Amino acid sequence: MHEYMSDWRIWELTCPGLPEEVGRARRWTRDVLRDSPHADDAALIVSELGSNALMHSASGSPNGSFHVTLHRSLGTVLLAVTDTGGSTTKPHVETPDEDDTHGRGLSLVTALASRVRVSGDDYGRTVTVEMADEANESTRLAPPGGHTALPARRPTP
């Protein structure tokens, strides 16, 4: 490795608070991670978290936005979606009724991730998601200052 290069690659995208920007963030995520086994799951997670930011915070207001950050290293992808605040509720996993049309998103995110962390306050919240290859499960995200949800292991197909 060259002395000016690191093993980490970092990409960032800020999207205006428009519904069509969720699709752009999803395509961008899939493009950045095109050769990663986590590309499809990460794109789905970014769609869900971006949609939640627009629906549950000031990110969906006329001057709102949401910010996506991707950190990639060998075997691990960290992604974070930050809203612009304005919500008094912290993102949390819900147990909706069978007929409810909303409330399953963060459950889906935790099912796809190795670890999920929520940080921030009413002025902006960040949901950080770690996806690690099975061999790298021991290098999980540390939880200082935030809530961490540990999902159940997904069955291997």
mmCIF file with all atom_site columns, N, CA and C in Angstrom, residues 39 55-56 66:
data_model
loop_
_atom_site.group_PDB
_atom_site.id
_atom_site.type_symbol
_atom_site.label_atom_id
_atom_site.label_alt_id
_atom_site.label_comp_id
_atom_site.label_asym_id
_atom_site.label_entity_id
_atom_site.label_seq_id
_atom_site.pdbx_PDB_ins_code
_atom_site.Cartn_x
_atom_site.Cartn_y
_atom_site.Cartn_z
_atom_site.occupancy
_atom_site.B_iso_or_equiv
_atom_site.pdbx_formal_charge
_atom_site.auth_seq_id
_atom_site.auth_comp_id
_atom_site.auth_asym_id
_atom_site.auth_atom_id
_atom_site.pdbx_PDB_model_num
ATOM 1  N N  . ALA A 1 39 ? -23.918 -4.629 -1.500 1.00 0.00 ? 39 ALA A N  1
ATOM 2  C CA . ALA A 1 39 ? -24.471 -3.564 -2.338 1.00 0.00 ? 39 ALA A CA 1
ATOM 3  C C  . ALA A 1 39 ? -25.998 -3.503 -2.288 1.00 0.00 ? 39 ALA A C  1
ATOM 4  N N  . MET A 1 55 ? -39.835 11.528 6.112  1.00 0.00 ? 55 MET A N  1
ATOM 5  C CA . MET A 1 55 ? -41.150 11.401 6.724  1.00 0.00 ? 55 MET A CA 1
ATOM 6  C C  . MET A 1 55 ? -41.184 11.881 8.177  1.00 0.00 ? 55 MET A C  1
ATOM 7  N N  . HIS A 1 56 ? -40.122 11.645 8.935  1.00 0.00 ? 56 HIS A N  1
ATOM 8  C CA . HIS A 1 56 ? -40.171 11.859 10.382 1.00 0.00 ? 56 HIS A CA 1
ATOM 9  C C  . HIS A 1 56 ? -39.348 13.033 10.889 1.00 0.00 ? 56 HIS A C  1
ATOM 10 N N  . PHE A 1 66 ? -31.100 15.371 3.524  1.00 0.00 ? 66 PHE A N  1
ATOM 11 C CA . PHE A 1 66 ? -30.525 14.290 4.320  1.00 0.00 ? 66 PHE A CA 1
ATOM 12 C C  . PHE A 1 66 ? -29.157 13.978 3.735  1.00 0.00 ? 66 PHE A C  1
#
